[in-house]
Coordinates of C-alpha atoms and ligand atoms in Angstrom, one line a residue:
X1 CA -6.5 -3.2 -2.9
X2 CA -3.4 -1.0 -2.6
X3 CA -0.1 -1.9 -0.9
X4 CA 2.5 0.8 -0.4
X5 CA 5.9 -0.4 0.6
X6 CA 8.4 2.0 2.1
X7 CA 12.1 1.0 1.9
X8 CA 15.6 2.4 1.8
X9 CA 16.5 -0.3 -0.7
X10 CA 13.7 -0.1 -3.4
X11 CA 15.6 -2.2 -6.0
X12 CA 15.3 -5.2 -3.7
X13 CA 11.6 -5.2 -4.3
X14 CA 11.7 -4.9 -8.1
X15 CA 11.6 -8.5 -9.1
X16 CA 9.1 -10.0 -6.7
X17 CA 6.3 -7.9 -8.2
X18 CA 7.4 -8.0 -11.8
X19 CA 6.7 -11.6 -12.6
X20 CA 4.0 -14.3 -12.7
X21 CA 1.0 -14.1 -10.3
X22 CA 1.9 -10.8 -8.6
X23 CA 2.6 -9.1 -11.9
X24 CA -0.7 -10.4 -13.4
X25 CA -2.6 -9.3 -10.3
X26 CA -1.4 -5.7 -10.9
X27 CA -2.0 -5.8 -14.7
X28 CA -5.6 -7.0 -14.0
X29 CA -6.0 -4.0 -11.7
X30 CA -6.8 -6.2 -8.7
X31 CA -4.0 -4.8 -6.7
X32 CA -1.8 -1.7 -6.9
X33 CA 1.7 -2.1 -5.4
X34 CA 3.8 1.1 -5.0
X35 CA 7.4 1.0 -3.8
X36 CA 8.6 4.1 -2.1
X37 CA 12.2 5.0 -1.7
X38 CA 12.8 6.6 1.7
X39 CA 15.9 8.6 0.6
X40 CA 14.1 11.5 -1.1
X41 CA 12.2 12.1 2.2
X42 CA 15.5 12.8 4.0
X43 CA 15.9 16.4 4.8
X44 CA 19.7 16.3 5.4
X45 CA 22.2 17.3 2.7
X46 CA 23.5 13.8 2.2
X47 CA 20.0 12.3 1.9
X48 CA 20.7 9.8 4.6
X49 CA 17.9 7.9 6.3
X50 CA 19.8 6.4 9.2
X51 CA 21.9 7.7 12.1
X52 CA 23.9 6.6 15.1
X53 CA 22.0 5.2 18.1
X54 CA 21.7 7.5 21.1
X55 CA 23.7 6.0 23.9
X56 CA 26.2 4.4 21.5
X57 CA 26.6 0.9 20.4
X58 CA 27.1 -0.8 17.0
X59 CA 24.7 -0.4 14.2
X60 CA 22.7 2.4 12.6
X61 CA 19.1 3.3 13.4
X62 CA 16.5 4.4 10.8
X63 CA 15.4 8.0 11.5
X64 CA 11.9 9.0 12.2
X65 CA 11.6 12.1 10.1
X66 CA 11.9 10.6 6.5
X67 CA 9.5 7.8 7.6
X68 CA 7.0 10.2 9.1
X69 CA 7.2 12.4 6.0
X70 CA 6.6 9.5 3.6
X71 CA 3.8 8.0 5.6
X72 CA 2.1 11.5 6.0
X73 CA 2.3 12.0 2.3
X74 CA 0.6 8.7 1.6
X75 CA -2.0 9.3 4.3
X76 CA -2.8 12.7 2.8
X77 CA -4.0 10.9 -0.3
X78 CA -6.1 8.0 1.2
X79 CA -7.0 6.3 4.4
X80 CA -4.9 3.3 5.4
X81 CA -6.3 0.3 7.3
X82 CA -2.9 -0.8 8.6
X83 CA 0.7 0.6 8.8
X84 CA 2.8 -2.6 9.2
X85 CA 6.4 -2.7 10.3
X86 CA 8.3 -5.8 9.3
X87 CA 10.4 -6.9 12.2
X88 CA 11.7 -10.2 13.6
X89 CA 10.0 -9.4 17.0
X90 CA 6.6 -8.9 15.4
X91 CA 3.6 -11.3 15.5
X92 CA 4.4 -14.4 13.4
X93 CA 2.8 -14.4 10.0
X94 CA 0.1 -17.1 9.6
X95 CA -2.4 -17.9 7.0
X96 CA -5.1 -16.3 9.1
X97 CA -3.2 -13.0 9.2
X98 CA -2.8 -13.2 5.4
X99 CA -6.6 -13.9 5.1
X100 CA -7.3 -10.9 7.4
X101 CA -5.1 -8.6 5.5
X102 CA -6.6 -9.6 2.2
X103 CA -9.8 -8.0 3.3
X104 CA -8.2 -4.6 3.8
X105 CA -8.3 -1.8 1.2
X106 CA -5.0 0.1 1.7
X107 CA -2.0 -1.0 3.7
X108 CA 1.5 0.5 4.2
X109 CA 4.4 -1.8 4.8
X110 CA 7.6 -0.3 6.3
X111 CA 10.8 -2.3 5.9
X112 CA 13.2 -2.1 8.7
X113 CA 17.0 -2.1 8.2
X114 CA 20.2 -1.9 10.2
X115 CA 19.5 -2.0 13.9
X116 CA 15.8 -1.2 13.2
X117 CA 13.8 2.0 13.4
X118 CA 13.7 4.8 16.0
X119 CA 11.3 3.4 18.6
X120 CA 9.0 6.4 18.2
X121 CA 8.1 5.2 14.8
X122 CA 6.8 2.0 16.3
X123 CA 5.0 3.8 19.1
X124 CA 3.3 6.5 17.0
X125 CA 3.2 5.6 13.4
X126 CA 2.8 1.8 13.2
X127 CA -0.4 -0.1 13.8
X128 CA 0.9 -3.6 13.5
X129 CA 4.3 -5.5 13.5
X130 CA 4.8 -8.7 11.6
X131 CA 7.6 -11.2 11.5
X132 CA 7.9 -13.9 8.8
X133 CA 9.8 -16.3 11.1
X134 CA 12.2 -16.8 14.0
X135 CA 15.3 -15.7 12.2
X136 CA 16.9 -12.4 11.3
X137 CA 17.1 -11.2 7.7
X138 CA 19.3 -8.3 6.6
X139 CA 16.2 -6.1 6.1
X140 CA 12.5 -6.2 6.0
X141 CA 12.2 -6.1 2.1
X142 CA 12.1 -9.9 1.5
X143 CA 9.7 -10.2 4.5
X144 CA 7.5 -7.5 3.0
X145 CA 7.4 -9.3 -0.3
X146 CA 6.4 -12.5 1.5
X147 CA 3.5 -10.8 3.3
X148 CA 2.4 -9.1 0.1
X149 CA 2.5 -12.4 -1.9
X150 CA 0.6 -14.3 0.8
X151 CA -2.1 -11.6 0.7
X152 CA -2.3 -10.8 -3.0
X153 CA -2.8 -14.4 -4.1
X154 CA -5.9 -14.5 -2.0
X155 CA -7.6 -11.6 -3.7
X156 CA -10.6 -12.7 -5.9
X157 CA -9.6 -13.1 -9.5
X158 CA -5.8 -13.4 -8.9
X159 CA -5.5 -17.2 -9.2
X160 CA -7.0 -18.6 -12.3
X161 CA -8.6 -21.5 -10.5
X162 CA -10.8 -19.6 -8.0
X163 CA -10.9 -22.5 -5.6
X164 CA -7.2 -23.1 -5.5
X165 CA -6.3 -20.7 -2.7
X166 CA -8.9 -22.4 -0.5
X167 CA -7.3 -25.8 -0.9
X168 CA -3.8 -24.4 0.1
X169 CA -2.0 -25.9 3.0
X170 CA -3.2 -24.2 6.3
X171 CA -6.5 -22.9 5.0
X172 CA -8.4 -25.7 6.7
X173 CA -5.8 -26.3 9.5
X174 CA -4.2 -29.1 7.5
X175 CA -1.2 -29.3 5.1
X176 CA -2.1 -30.1 1.5
X177 CA -2.3 -33.7 0.3
X178 CA 0.1 -35.1 -2.2
X179 CA -0.5 -34.2 -5.9
X180 CA 0.6 -36.0 -9.1
X181 CA 0.5 -35.3 -12.8
X182 CA 1.3 -37.2 -16.0
X183 CA 2.7 -39.8 -16.6
X184 CA 0.7 -42.1 -14.5
X185 CA 3.7 -44.4 -14.2
X186 CA 7.4 -43.3 -14.3
X187 CA 10.3 -45.7 -13.7
X188 CA 7.7 -48.1 -12.3
X189 CA 6.6 -45.5 -9.7
X190 CA 2.8 -45.4 -9.9
X191 CA 0.2 -42.7 -9.1
X192 CA -2.3 -43.9 -6.6
X193 CA -5.0 -45.8 -8.5
X194 CA -7.9 -43.8 -6.9
X195 CA -6.7 -40.6 -8.5
X196 CA -7.1 -42.1 -12.0
X197 CA -10.6 -43.6 -11.2
X198 CA -12.7 -40.5 -12.0
X199 CA -14.7 -41.2 -8.9
X200 CA -14.8 -37.6 -7.5
X201 CA -16.2 -38.2 -4.0
X202 CA -13.7 -41.1 -3.4
X203 CA -10.9 -38.8 -4.7
X204 CA -12.0 -36.0 -2.2
X205 CA -12.1 -38.6 0.6
X206 CA -8.6 -39.8 -0.3
X207 CA -7.3 -36.2 -0.4
X208 CA -8.8 -35.4 3.0
X209 CA -7.5 -38.6 4.6
X210 CA -4.0 -38.0 3.2
X211 CA -4.0 -34.3 4.3
X212 CA -4.8 -35.5 7.8
X213 CA -2.1 -38.2 7.7
X214 CA 0.5 -35.8 6.3
X215 CA -0.4 -33.2 9.0
X216 CA -0.1 -35.9 11.7
X217 CA 3.3 -36.9 10.4
X218 CA 4.8 -33.5 9.5
X219 CA 2.9 -30.8 11.5
X220 CA 1.2 -32.4 14.5
X221 CA 1.4 -29.0 16.1
X222 CA -1.4 -27.9 13.7
X223 CA -3.7 -30.6 15.0
X224 CA -3.0 -30.0 18.7
X225 CA -3.9 -26.3 18.8
X226 CA -7.5 -25.3 18.8
X227 CA -6.7 -22.3 16.6
X228 CA -4.7 -24.5 14.2
X229 CA -2.1 -21.8 13.3
X230 CA -1.0 -20.6 16.7
Ligands
LIG1 N1 13.4 -8.1 9.3 C1 14.5 -8.9 9.6 N2 14.2 -10.1 9.9 C2 12.8 -10.2 9.8 C3 11.9 -11.3 10.0 N3 12.2 -12.5 10.4 N4 10.6 -11.0 9.7 C4 10.2 -9.7 9.4 N5 11.0 -8.7 9.2 C5 12.3 -9.0 9.4

């Protein structure tokens, strides 16, 4: 899989992809992540990528031309399944969207900034708009990193324990059950006996029951909806 991220603040995306699981996924050749600075695509003398909004008002708007030039250059090299715009008014990111995106080959993610992008970008160049939550960030970069992370960790071979992404919260419409590690007792606080028993089917039953209980207590909305993530 290949993910191209277009941004006017490329340094913001340096660290999320240069550590741990996301770095390993790239080193293993499972995913290629390229960050594209929008500025060189500006055709004006100051290399700016934003301008005042027609009609006035506070806040700058990202211009269509550098974005179009950057996307066109990428599209001249390969076909893209999705061109995603990160925006607080997009569809809310869920595990099922991450699952869906993990099956794509090539995606572009455009990070918004300032007051957003010229609406013609959204009308003509974007195939999908995603929000990571009902709050406003200063830009789409952190949101793009969240989307990329949620997708990349699902790619076969990225997680060392192949089954571990499947047992994540939300994958089966339930949040994950409690987990424990050594020591079995700390300060008199004990790990549930059943987890030390070695009885695998009983342990699975305990985990399932506790996932249901925890979902009822913390995220009853997941149980109510037929599509557990909506
Ligand atoms: N850009 C600013 N806020 C955002 C959000 N909540 N989700 C995605 N992109 C954003």
